[in-house]
Short mmCIF file of C-alpha atoms and ligand atoms in Angstrom, two decimals:
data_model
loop_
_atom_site.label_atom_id
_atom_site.label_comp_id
_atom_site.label_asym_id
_atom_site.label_seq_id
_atom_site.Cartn_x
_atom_site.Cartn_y
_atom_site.Cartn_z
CA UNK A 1 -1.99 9.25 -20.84
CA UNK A 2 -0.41 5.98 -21.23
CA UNK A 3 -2.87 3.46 -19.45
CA UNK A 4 -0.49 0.55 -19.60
CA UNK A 5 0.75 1.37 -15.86
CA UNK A 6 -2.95 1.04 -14.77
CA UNK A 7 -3.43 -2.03 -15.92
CA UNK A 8 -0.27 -3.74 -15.28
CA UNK A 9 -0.41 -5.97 -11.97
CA UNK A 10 1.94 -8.05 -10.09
CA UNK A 11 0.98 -11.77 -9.22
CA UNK A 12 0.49 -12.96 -5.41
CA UNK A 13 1.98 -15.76 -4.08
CA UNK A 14 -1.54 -17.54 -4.64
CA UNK A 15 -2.37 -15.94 -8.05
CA UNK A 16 -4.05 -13.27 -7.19
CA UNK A 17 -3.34 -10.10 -9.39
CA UNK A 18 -2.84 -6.92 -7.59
CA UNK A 19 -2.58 -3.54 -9.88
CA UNK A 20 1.00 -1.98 -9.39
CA UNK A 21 -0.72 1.42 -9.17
CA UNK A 22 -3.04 1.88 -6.61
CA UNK A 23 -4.67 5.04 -4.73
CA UNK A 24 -4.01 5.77 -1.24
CA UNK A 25 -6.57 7.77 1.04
CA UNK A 26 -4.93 8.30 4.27
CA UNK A 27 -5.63 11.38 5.92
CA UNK A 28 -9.02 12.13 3.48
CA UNK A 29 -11.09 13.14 6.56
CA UNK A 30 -13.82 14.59 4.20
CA UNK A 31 -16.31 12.67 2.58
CA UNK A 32 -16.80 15.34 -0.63
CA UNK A 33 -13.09 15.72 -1.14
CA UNK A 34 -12.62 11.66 -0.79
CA UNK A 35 -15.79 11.11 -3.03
CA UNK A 36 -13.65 13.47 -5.89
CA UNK A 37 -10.22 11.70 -5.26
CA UNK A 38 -11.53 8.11 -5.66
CA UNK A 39 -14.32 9.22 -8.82
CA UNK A 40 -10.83 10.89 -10.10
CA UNK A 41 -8.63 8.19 -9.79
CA UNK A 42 -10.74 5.81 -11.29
CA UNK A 43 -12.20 7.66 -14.11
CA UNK A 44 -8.28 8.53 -14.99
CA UNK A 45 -8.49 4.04 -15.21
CA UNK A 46 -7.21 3.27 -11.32
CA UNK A 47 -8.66 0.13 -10.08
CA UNK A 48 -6.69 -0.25 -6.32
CA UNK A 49 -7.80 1.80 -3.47
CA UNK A 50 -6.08 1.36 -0.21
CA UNK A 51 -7.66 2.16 3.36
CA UNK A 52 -8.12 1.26 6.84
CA UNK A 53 -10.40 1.21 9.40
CA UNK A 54 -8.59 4.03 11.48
CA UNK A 55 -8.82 5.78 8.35
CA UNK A 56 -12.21 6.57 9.00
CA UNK A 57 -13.48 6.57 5.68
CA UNK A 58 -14.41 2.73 4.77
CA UNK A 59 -17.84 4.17 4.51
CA UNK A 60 -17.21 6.78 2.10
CA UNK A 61 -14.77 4.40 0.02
CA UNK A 62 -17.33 1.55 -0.59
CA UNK A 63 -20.29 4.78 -1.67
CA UNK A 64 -17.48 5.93 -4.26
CA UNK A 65 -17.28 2.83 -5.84
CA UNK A 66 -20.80 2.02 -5.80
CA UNK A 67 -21.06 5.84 -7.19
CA UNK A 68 -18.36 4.75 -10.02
CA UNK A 69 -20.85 1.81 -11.51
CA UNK A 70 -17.70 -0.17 -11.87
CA UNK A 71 -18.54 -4.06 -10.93
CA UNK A 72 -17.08 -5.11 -8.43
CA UNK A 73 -14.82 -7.51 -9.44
CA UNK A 74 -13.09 -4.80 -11.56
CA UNK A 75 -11.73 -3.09 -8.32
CA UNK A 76 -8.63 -4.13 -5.86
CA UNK A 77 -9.94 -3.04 -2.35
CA UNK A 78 -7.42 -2.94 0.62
CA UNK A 79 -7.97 -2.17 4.17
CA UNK A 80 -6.48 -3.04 7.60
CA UNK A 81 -6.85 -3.95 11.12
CA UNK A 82 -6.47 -1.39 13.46
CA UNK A 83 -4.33 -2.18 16.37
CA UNK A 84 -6.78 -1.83 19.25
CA UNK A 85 -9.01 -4.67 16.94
CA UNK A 86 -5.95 -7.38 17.05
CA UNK A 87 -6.68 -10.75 18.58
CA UNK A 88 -8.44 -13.87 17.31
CA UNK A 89 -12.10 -12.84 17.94
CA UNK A 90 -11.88 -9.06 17.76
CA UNK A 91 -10.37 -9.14 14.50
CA UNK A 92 -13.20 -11.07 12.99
CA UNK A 93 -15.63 -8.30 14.55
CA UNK A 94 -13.14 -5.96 12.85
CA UNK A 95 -13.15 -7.42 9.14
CA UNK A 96 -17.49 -7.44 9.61
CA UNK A 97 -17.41 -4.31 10.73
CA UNK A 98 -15.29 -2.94 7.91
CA UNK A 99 -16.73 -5.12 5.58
CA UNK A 100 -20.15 -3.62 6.63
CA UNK A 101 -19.21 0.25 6.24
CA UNK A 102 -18.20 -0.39 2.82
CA UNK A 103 -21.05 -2.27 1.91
CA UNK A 104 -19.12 -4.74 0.71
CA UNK A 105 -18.82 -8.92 0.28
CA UNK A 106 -15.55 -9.34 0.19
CA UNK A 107 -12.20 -7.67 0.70
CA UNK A 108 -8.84 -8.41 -2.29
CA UNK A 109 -6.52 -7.61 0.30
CA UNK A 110 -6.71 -7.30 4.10
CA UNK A 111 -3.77 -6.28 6.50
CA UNK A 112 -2.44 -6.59 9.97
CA UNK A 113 -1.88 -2.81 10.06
CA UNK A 114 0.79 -2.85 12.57
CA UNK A 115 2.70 -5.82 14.51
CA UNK A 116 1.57 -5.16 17.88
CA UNK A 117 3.55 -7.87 20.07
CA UNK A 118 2.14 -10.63 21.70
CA UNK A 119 -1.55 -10.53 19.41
CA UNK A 120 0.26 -10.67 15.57
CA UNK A 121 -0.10 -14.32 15.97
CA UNK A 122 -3.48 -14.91 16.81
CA UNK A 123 -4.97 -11.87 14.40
CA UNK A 124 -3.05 -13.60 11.47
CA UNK A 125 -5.18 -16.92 12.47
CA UNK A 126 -8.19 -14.86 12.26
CA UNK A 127 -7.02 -13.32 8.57
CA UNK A 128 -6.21 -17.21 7.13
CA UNK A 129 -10.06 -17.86 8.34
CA UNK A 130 -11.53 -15.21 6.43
CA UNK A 131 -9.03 -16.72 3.74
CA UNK A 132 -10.17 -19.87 3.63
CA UNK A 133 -13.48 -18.71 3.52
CA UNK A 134 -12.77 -16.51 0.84
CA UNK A 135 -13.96 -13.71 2.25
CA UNK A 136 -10.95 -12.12 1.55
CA UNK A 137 -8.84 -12.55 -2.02
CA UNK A 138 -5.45 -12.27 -0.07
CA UNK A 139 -3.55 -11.68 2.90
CA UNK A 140 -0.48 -9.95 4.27
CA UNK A 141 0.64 -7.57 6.87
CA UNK A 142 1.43 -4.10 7.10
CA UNK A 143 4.93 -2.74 8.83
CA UNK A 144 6.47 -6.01 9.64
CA UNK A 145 10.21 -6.27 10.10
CA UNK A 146 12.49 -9.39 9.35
CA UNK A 147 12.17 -10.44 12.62
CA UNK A 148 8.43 -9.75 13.21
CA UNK A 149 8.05 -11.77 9.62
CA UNK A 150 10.52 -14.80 11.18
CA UNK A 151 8.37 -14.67 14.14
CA UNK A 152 5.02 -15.07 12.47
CA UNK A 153 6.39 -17.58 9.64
CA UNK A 154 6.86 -20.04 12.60
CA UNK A 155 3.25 -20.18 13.17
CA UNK A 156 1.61 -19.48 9.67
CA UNK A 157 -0.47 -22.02 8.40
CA UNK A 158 -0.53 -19.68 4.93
CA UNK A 159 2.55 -17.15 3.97
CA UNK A 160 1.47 -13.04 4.26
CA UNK A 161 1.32 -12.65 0.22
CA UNK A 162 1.80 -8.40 0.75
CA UNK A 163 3.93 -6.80 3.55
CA UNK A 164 2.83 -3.05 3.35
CA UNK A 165 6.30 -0.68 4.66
CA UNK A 166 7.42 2.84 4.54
CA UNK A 167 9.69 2.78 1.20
CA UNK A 168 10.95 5.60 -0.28
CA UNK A 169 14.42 6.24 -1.94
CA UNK A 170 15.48 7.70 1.37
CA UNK A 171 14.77 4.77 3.17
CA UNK A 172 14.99 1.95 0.53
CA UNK A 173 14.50 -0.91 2.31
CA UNK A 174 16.85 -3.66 1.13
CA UNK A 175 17.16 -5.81 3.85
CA UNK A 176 13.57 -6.42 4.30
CA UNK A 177 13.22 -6.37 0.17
CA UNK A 178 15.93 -8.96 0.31
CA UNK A 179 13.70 -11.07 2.76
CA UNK A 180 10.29 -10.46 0.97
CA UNK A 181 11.71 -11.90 -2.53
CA UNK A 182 13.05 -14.97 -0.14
CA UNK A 183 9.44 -15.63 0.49
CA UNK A 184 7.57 -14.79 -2.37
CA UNK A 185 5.86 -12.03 -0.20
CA UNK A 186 5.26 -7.93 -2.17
CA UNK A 187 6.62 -5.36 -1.17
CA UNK A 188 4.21 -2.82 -1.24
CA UNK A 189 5.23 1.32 -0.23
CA UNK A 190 3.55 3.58 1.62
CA UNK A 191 5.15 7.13 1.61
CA UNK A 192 6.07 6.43 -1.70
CA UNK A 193 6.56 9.69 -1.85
CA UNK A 194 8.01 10.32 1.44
CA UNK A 195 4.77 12.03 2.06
CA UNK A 196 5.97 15.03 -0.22
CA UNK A 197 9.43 15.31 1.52
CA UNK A 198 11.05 15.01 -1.74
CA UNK A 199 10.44 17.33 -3.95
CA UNK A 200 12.72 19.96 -3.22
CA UNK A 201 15.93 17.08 -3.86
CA UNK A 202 18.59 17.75 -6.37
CA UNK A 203 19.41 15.10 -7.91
CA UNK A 204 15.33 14.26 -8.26
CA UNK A 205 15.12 17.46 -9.92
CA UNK A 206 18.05 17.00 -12.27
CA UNK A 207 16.68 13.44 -12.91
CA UNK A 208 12.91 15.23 -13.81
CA UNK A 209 14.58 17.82 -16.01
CA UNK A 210 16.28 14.82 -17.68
CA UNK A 211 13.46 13.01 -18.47
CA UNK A 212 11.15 15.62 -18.93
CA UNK A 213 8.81 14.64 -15.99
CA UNK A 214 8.02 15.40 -12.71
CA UNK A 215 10.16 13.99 -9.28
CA UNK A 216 6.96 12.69 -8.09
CA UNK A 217 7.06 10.11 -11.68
CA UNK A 218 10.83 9.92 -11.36
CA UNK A 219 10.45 8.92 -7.70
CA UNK A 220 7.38 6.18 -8.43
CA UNK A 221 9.25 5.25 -11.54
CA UNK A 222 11.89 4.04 -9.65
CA UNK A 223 9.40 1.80 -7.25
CA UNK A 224 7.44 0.11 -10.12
CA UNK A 225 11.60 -0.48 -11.92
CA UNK A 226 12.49 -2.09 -8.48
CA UNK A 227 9.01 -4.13 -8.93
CA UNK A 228 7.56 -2.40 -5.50
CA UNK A 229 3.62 -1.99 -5.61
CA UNK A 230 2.85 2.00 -5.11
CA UNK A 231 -0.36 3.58 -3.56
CA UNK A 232 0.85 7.60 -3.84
CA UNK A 233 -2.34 9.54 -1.95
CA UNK A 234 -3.35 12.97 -3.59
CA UNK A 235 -6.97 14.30 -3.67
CA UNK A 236 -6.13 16.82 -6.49
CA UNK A 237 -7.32 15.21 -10.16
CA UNK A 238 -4.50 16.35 -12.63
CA UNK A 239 -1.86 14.95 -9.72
CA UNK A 240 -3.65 11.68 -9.55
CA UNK A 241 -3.60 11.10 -13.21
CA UNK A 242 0.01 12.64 -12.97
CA UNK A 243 0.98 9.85 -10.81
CA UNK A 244 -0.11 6.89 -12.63
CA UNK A 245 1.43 7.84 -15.76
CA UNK A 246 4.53 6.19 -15.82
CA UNK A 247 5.36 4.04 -18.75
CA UNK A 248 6.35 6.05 -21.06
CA UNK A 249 9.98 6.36 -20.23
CA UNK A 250 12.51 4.34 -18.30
CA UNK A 251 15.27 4.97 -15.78
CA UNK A 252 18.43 4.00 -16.56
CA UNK A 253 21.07 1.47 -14.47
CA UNK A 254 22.69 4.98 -13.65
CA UNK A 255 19.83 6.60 -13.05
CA UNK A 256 18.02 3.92 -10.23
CA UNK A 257 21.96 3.68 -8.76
CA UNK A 258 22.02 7.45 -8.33
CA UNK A 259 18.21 7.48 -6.52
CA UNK A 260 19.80 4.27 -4.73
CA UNK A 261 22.47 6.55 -3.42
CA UNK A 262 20.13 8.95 -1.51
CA UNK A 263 19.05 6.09 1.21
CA UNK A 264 19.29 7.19 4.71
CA UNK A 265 17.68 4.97 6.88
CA UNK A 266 15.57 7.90 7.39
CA UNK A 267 11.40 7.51 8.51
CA UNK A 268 8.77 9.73 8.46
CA UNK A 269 6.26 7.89 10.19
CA UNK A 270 7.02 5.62 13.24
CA UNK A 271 9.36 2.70 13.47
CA UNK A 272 7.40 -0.47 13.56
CA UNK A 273 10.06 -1.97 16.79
CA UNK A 274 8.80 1.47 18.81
CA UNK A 275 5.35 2.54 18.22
CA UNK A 276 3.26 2.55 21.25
CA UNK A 277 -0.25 3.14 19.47
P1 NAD B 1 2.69 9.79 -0.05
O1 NAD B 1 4.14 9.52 -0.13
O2 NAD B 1 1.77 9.12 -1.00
O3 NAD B 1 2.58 11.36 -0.14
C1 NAD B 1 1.37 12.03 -0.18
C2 NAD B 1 1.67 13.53 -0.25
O4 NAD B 1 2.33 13.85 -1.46
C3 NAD B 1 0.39 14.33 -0.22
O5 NAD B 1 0.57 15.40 0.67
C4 NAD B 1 0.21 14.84 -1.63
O6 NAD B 1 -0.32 16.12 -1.66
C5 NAD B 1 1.63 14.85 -2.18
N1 NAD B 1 1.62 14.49 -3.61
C6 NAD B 1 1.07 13.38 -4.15
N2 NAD B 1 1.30 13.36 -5.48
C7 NAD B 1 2.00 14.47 -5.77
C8 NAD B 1 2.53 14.99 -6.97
N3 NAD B 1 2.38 14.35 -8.14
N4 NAD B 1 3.20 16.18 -6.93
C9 NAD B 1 3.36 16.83 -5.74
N5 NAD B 1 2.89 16.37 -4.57
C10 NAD B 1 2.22 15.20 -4.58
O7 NAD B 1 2.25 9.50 1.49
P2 NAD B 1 1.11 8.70 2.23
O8 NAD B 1 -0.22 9.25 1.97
O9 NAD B 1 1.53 8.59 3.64
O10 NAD B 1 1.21 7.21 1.65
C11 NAD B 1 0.39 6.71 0.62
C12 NAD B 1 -0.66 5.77 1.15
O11 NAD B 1 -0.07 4.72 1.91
C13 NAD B 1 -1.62 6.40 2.17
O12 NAD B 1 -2.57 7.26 1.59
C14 NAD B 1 -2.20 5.17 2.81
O13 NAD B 1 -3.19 4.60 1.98
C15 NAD B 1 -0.97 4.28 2.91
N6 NAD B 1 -0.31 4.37 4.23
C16 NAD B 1 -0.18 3.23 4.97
C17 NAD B 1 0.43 3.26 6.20
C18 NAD B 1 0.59 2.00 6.97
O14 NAD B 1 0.97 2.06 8.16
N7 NAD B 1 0.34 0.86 6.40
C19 NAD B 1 0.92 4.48 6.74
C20 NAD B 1 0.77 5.64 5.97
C21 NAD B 1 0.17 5.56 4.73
#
């Protein structure tokens, strides 16, 4: 496999470098089978792992790195604040607490996981703290729409560098991608995939067959072309290498406009202005 794509990494609006390629572990409830993903992933040469604290597995994300003898400074470790844990002092609690569980010093990327109204505010003061104090590498938030961004940019002492979102080619995004490049803030997917709600797609498949690849490369192709940082989640081995092998090939103009074509405004998780969670 091509490593380039593991390697490659997109510069914050402070510097930082963030891998374009990460791993994603929602929904790995079991500590052997997220022990085997995240020994997997980085043996196959990924360095980003992305989790949260509702997640429940912090714990068993810091003991697979520790497992991987990788130093530290090699890896790009996300997680988020959990809604209930928003608010000035409860989000510092939060980030020890996570912090803690992975058995960890620092954090290269911590998120407000969802804009819950009237707290976004005060738990971003708390994340430009930990900032300062550079417990954390960067900052951003997680599910934020123009006008939650707007709202918080009045206030901000330091810009969100990442704003996490449900992106997929059937919900591309191009307002808020529009906004994000306005403000030097990444756009980074979750669902890159659409959570697997792709794959039986036409025009993905004639694309694959094209190309000789899978829709799952064709579809994360497309992200990294449209310069959109990608955590896909699988546990299996030969799909995790699968879907960081990406640089051998390249989409055409026609191809990205056809993918382009299949947006529908359509979610499969909630919609950050009605969530009640
Ligand atoms: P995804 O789009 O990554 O899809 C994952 C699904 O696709 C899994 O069921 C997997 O089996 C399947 N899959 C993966 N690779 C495949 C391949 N090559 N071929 C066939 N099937 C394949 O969905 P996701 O897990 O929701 O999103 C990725 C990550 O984003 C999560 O793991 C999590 O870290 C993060 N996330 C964040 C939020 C948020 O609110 N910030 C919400 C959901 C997920």
């Amino acid at each position: 496999m091509n490593k380039r794509s593991l390697t490659s990494t997109v510069t914050l609006a402070n510097g930082v470098k963030m891998p374009k390629i990460g791993l994603g572990v929602f929904k790995v409830e079991n500590e052997e089978e997220l022990l085997t993903a995240v020994n997997a992933a980085i043996e196959n040469g990924y360095r980003s792992i992305d989790t949260a604290s509702i997640y429940g597995n912090e714990e068993w994300v810091g003991k697979a790195i520790r497992q991987s003898g990788l130093n530290r400074e090699k890896l790009f470790i996300t997680s988020k604040v959990w809604n209930a844990d928003q608010g000035y002092e409860k989000t510092l609690q939060a980030f020890n607490t996570s912090l803690e569980k992975m058995g960890m010093e620092y954090l290269d990327l911590y998120l407000i996981h969802w804009p819950v109204e009237g707290k976004y505010a005060d738990t971003w003061r708390a994340l430009e703290e930990l900032y300062k104090e550079g417990r954390i590498k960067a900052i951003g938030v997680s599910n934020f729409q123009v006008h939650h961004l707007d709202k918080l940019l009045k206030t901000a002492e330091i810009k969100p560098m990442i704003n996490q979102i449900e992106l997929h080619p059937k919900l591309s995004q191009k307002e808020l991608r529009c906004y994000a490049g306005q403000h030097d803030i990444k756009i980074e997917a979750w669902a890159p995939l659409m959570q697997g709600g792709l794959f039986e797609n036409e025009i993905l498949n004639g694309l694959a067959k094209k190309h000789g690849k899978s829709v799952a490369q064709i579809v994360l192709r497309w992200h990294l072309q449209n310069e959109i940082i990608i955590i896909p989640k699988s546990t299996k081995a030969y799909r995790i290498k699968e879907n960081a092998d990406l640089f051998g090939f390249e989409l055409s103009d026609e191809d990205m406009n056809l993918i382009d074509s299949l947006n529908e405004d359509l979610r499969v998780g909630p919609d950050p202005d009605h969530f009640d969670f």
